[in-house]
XYZ file of C-alpha atoms in Angstrom:
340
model
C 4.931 -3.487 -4.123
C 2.841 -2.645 -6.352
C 2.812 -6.828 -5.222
C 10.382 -5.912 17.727
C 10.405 -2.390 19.294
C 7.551 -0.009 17.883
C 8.232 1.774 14.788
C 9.196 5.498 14.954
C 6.779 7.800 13.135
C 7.799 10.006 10.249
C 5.434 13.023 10.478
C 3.792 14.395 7.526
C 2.744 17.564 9.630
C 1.717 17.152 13.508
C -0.875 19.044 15.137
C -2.088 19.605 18.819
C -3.651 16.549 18.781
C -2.686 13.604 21.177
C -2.595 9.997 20.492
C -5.235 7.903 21.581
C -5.105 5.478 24.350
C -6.912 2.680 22.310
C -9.494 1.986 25.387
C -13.167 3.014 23.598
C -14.065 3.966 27.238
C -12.045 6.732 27.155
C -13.036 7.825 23.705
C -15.129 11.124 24.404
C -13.409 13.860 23.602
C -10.188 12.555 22.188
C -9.171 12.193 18.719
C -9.731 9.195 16.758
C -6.398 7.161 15.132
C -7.373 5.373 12.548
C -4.063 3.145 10.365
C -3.543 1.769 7.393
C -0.813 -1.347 6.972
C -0.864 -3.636 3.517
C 1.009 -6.229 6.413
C 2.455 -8.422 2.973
C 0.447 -11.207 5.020
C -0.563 -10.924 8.356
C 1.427 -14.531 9.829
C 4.399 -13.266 8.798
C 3.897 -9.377 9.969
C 3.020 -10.936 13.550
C 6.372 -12.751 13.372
C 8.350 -10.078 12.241
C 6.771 -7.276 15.311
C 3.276 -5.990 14.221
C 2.061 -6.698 17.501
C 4.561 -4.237 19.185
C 3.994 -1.844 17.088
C 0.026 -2.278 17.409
C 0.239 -2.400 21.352
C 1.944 0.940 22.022
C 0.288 2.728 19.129
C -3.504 3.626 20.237
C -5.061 2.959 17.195
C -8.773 3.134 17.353
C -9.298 1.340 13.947
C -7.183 -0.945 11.782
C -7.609 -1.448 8.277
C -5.576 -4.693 6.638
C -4.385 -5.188 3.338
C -3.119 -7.960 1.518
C -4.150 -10.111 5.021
C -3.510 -13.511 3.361
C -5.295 -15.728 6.023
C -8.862 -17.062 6.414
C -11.160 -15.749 9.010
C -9.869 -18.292 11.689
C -6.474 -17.304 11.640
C -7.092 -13.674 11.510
C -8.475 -13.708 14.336
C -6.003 -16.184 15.750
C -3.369 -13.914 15.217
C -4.850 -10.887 16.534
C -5.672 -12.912 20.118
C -1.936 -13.906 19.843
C -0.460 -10.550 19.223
C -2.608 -9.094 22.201
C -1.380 -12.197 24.565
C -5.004 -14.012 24.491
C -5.823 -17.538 23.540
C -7.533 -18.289 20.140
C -11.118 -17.301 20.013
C -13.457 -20.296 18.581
C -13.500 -20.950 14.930
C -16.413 -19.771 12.724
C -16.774 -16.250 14.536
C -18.961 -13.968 12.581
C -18.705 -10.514 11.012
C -17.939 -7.995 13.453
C -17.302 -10.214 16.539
C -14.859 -9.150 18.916
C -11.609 -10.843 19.791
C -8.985 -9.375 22.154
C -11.033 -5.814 22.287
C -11.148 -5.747 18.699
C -14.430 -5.903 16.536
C -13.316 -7.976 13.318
C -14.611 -7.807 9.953
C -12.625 -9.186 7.011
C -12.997 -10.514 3.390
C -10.779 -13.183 1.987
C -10.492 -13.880 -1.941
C -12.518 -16.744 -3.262
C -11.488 -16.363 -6.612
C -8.621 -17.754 -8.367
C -6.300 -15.177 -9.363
C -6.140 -13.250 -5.718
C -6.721 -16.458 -3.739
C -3.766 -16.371 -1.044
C -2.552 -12.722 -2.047
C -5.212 -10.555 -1.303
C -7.321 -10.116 1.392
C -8.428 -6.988 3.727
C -10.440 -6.133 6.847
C -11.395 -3.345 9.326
C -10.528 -4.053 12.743
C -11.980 -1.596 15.237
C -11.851 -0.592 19.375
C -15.621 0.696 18.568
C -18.609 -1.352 17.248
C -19.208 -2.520 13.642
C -22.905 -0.992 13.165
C -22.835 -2.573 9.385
C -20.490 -4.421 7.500
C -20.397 -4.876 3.662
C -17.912 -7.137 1.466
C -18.019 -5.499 -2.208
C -18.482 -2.315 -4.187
C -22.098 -2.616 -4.068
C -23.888 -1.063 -7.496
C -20.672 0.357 -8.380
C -19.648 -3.264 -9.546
C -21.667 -4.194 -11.877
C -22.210 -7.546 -12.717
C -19.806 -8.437 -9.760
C -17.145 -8.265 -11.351
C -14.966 -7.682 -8.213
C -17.054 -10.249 -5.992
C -14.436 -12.751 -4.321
C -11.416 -10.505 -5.044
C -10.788 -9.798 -1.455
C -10.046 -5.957 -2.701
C -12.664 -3.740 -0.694
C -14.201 -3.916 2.885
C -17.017 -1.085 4.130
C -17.363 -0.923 8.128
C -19.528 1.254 9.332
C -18.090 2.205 12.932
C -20.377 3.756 15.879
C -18.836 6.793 17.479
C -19.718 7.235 20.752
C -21.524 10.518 20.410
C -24.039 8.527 17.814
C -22.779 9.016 14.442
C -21.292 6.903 12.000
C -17.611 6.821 10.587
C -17.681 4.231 7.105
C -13.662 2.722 7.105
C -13.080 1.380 4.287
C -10.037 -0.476 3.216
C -9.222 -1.221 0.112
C -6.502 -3.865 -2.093
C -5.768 -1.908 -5.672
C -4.192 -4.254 -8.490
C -1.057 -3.395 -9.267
C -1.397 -3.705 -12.542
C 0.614 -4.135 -15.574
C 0.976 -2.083 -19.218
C -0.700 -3.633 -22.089
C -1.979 -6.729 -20.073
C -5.381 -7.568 -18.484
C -4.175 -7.078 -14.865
C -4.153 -3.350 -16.191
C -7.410 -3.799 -17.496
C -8.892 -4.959 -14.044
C -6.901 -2.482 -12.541
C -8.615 0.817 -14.160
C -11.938 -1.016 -13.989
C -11.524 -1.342 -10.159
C -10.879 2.310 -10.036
C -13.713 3.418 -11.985
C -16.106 1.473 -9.464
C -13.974 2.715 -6.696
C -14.954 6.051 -7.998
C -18.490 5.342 -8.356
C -18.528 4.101 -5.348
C -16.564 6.968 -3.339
C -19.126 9.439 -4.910
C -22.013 7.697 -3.321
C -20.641 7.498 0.159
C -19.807 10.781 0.366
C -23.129 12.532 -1.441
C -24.267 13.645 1.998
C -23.067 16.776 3.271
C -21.157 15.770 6.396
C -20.772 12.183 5.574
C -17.801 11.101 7.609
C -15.797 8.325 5.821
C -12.225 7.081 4.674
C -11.446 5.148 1.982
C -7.983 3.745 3.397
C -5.250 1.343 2.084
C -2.875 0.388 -0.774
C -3.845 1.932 -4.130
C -1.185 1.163 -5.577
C -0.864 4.448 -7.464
C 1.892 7.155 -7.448
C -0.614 10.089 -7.537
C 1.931 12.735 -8.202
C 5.835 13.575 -8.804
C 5.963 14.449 -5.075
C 5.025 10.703 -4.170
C 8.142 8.601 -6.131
C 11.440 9.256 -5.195
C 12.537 8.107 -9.192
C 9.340 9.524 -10.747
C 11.240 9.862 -14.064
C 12.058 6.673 -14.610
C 8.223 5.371 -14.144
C 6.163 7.391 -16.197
C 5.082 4.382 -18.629
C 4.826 1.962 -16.094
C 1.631 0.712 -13.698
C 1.201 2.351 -10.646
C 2.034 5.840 -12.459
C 0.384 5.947 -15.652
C -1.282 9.428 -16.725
C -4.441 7.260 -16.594
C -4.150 6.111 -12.910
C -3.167 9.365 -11.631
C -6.257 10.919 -13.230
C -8.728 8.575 -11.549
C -6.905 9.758 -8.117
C -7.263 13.389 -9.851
C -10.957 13.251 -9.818
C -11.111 12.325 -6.340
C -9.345 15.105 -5.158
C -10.877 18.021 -7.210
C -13.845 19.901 -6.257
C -17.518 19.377 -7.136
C -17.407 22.198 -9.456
C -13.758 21.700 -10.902
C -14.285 19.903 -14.378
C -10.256 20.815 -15.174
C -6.976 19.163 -15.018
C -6.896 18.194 -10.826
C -3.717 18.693 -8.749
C -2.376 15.447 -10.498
C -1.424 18.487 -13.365
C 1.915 17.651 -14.484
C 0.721 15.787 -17.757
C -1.590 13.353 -16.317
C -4.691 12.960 -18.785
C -7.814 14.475 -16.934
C -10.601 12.058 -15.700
C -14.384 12.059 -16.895
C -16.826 13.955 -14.352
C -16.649 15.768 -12.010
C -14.726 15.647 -9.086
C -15.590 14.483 -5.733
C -13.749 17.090 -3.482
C -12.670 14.168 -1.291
C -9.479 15.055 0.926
C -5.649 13.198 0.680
C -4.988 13.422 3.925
C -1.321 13.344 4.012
C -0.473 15.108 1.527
C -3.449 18.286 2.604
C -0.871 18.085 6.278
C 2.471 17.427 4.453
C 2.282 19.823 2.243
C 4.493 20.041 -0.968
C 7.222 17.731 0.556
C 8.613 14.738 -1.184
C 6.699 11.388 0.205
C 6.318 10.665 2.912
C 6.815 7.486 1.025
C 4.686 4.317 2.165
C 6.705 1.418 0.178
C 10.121 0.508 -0.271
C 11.109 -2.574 -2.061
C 12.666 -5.526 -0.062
C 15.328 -5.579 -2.003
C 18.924 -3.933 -2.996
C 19.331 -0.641 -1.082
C 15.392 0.872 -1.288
C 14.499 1.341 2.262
C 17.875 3.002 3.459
C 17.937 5.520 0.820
C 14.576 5.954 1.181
C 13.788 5.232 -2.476
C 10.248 4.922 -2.191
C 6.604 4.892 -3.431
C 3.635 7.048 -1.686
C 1.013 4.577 -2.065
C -0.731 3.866 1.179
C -3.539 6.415 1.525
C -6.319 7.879 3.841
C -8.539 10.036 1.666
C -11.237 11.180 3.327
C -14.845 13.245 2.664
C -14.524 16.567 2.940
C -16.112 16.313 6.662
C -13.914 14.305 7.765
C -10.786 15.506 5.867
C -11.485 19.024 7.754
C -11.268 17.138 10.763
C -7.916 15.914 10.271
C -4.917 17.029 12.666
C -2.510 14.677 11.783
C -1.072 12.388 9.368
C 2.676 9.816 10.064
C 4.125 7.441 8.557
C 5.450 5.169 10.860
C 8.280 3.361 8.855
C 10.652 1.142 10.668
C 13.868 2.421 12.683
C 15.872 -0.231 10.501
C 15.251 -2.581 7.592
C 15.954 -5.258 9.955
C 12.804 -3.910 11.890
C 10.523 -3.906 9.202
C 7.491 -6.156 9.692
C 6.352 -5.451 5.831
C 6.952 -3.520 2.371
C 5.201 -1.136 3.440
C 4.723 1.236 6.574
C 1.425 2.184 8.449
C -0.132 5.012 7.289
C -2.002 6.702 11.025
C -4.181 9.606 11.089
C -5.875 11.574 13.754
C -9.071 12.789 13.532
C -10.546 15.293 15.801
C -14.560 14.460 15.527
């Protein structure tokens, strides 16, 4: 948490989109898939069936959480999952390796070294790649955390889609982990706003956030209400997100959740805008005890998207794992189609 054969999708709400073929030369005029996995370390996800799962999927961009490998072996595994040899060590930002343009950031500091890590792996070409929140950290506070990766990715038809994916703390009440954790959302927020301050700015800020945002997205909601990852305080950062420009109110967090400073950035939660008021679809189930076949889960894996591209979403699944036995992580892919 909040620390094989393919997977079969759970569908937050489908449209008449259909899947991409994953080849960039057929991109024009198909959708774009873009997924989401926190792969609990990306050795052990290959082991376990990640590759299946990534060969019969059509995914047109990948973003990586908690990747837990240097650059090297990132992009060893990848080769290996796709049936290639090992590219040579030392590859830069954005080279390609099995079809797949690689960008990722490993910690460098102490506390996340070996736990964190994230990346954006893409079918299309990296225009631009950046490794931190920019301004938005001040002081650098983040810097070597291995918690936020920009790509900017170049559509075929000229524009530019910025994937980011992103590694929240999880957090803990009372302690600085909690701290770090509501800091990292402020910049997050401050960040988010400046990405999407164009009108038709097309980006996704993707990944574990490690935040319930509502009662809809925790199957024991009660039971968590003083505890990280659903604190009135998180939820309201994800609030502000979500509400409109103009909206200066309680967002649709509502249901107690203290009301974030500012206003909001009218930025799209993609699931939940095609799901609808449904429970889940959860992301997370714990590895242990009976989580994953009750379904007693967490909805923490987002794609939240500008407003641009948000209105250019068709479809949103969760593809979690036929069995626990088939499960190649905590959590489950999050994969959206976007028709652009």
């Amino acid at each position: 948490m909040p620390d094989a054969a393919p997977a079969q999708p759970t569908a937050a709400r489908s449209a008449d989109a259909d899947p991409s073929t994953g080849d960039p030369s057929t991109f024009s005029g198909r959708p774009l898939v873009v997924a989401t996995a926190n792969v609990n370390g990306v050795r052990a996800a290959a082991r376990r069936g990640m590759g299946a799962w990534l060969a019969g999927r059509g995914v047109d961009v990948l973003c990586l959480q908690e990747v837990r490998a240097d650059d090297d072996t990132l992009r060893r595994v990848i080769a290996e999952m796709a049936g290639e040899d090992a590219p040579a060590k030392g590859a830069a930002q954005g080279d390609v390796v099995a079809g797949w343009h690689v960008a990722h950031v490993e910690p460098t500091d102490a506390g996340t070294k070996g736990r964190a890590g994230v990346a954006v792996v893409s079918r299309l070409p990296l225009a631009a790649v950046r490794e931190d929140l920019g301004d938005a950290d001040a002081g650098g506070r983040f810097a070597g955390a291995g918690r936020w990766l920009e790509a900017d990715v170049a559509l075929p038809d000229g524009r530019t889609l910025t994937a980011v994916s992103a590694y929240v703390h999880s957090g803990e009440v009372g302690t600085p982990q909690q701290d770090g954790k509501m800091a990292f959302l402020a910049a997050a927020t401050e960040r988010m706003a400046a990405l999407g301050a164009d009108d038709g700015a097309l980006a996704v800020v993707t990944g574990d956030l490690n935040v319930g945002h509502r009662e809809l997205d925790i199957k024991n909601w009660k039971g968590n209400r003083k505890k990280a990852g659903f604190l009135p305080e998180e939820r309201a950062a994800l609030d502000r997100w979500f509400r409109a420009p103009d909206d200066l109110g309680v967002g649709a967090g509502g249901e107690g959740a203290a009301d974030a400073d500012g206003p909001g950035l009218g930025w799209t939660d993609v699931a939940r805008a095609l799901a609808g008021e449904v429970d889940g679809p959860y992301s997370w189930w714990s590895w242990r005890g009976q989580a994953f076949d009750n379904d007693t889960g967490w909805r923490i894996d987002y794609q939240v998207a500008t407003p641009a591209l948000g209105a250019a979403a068709r479809r949103c699944e969760v593809d979690r794992a036929p069995s626990y036995a088939e499960r190649w992580s905590d959590h489950a892919p999050v994969v959206a189609t976007y028709a652009l």
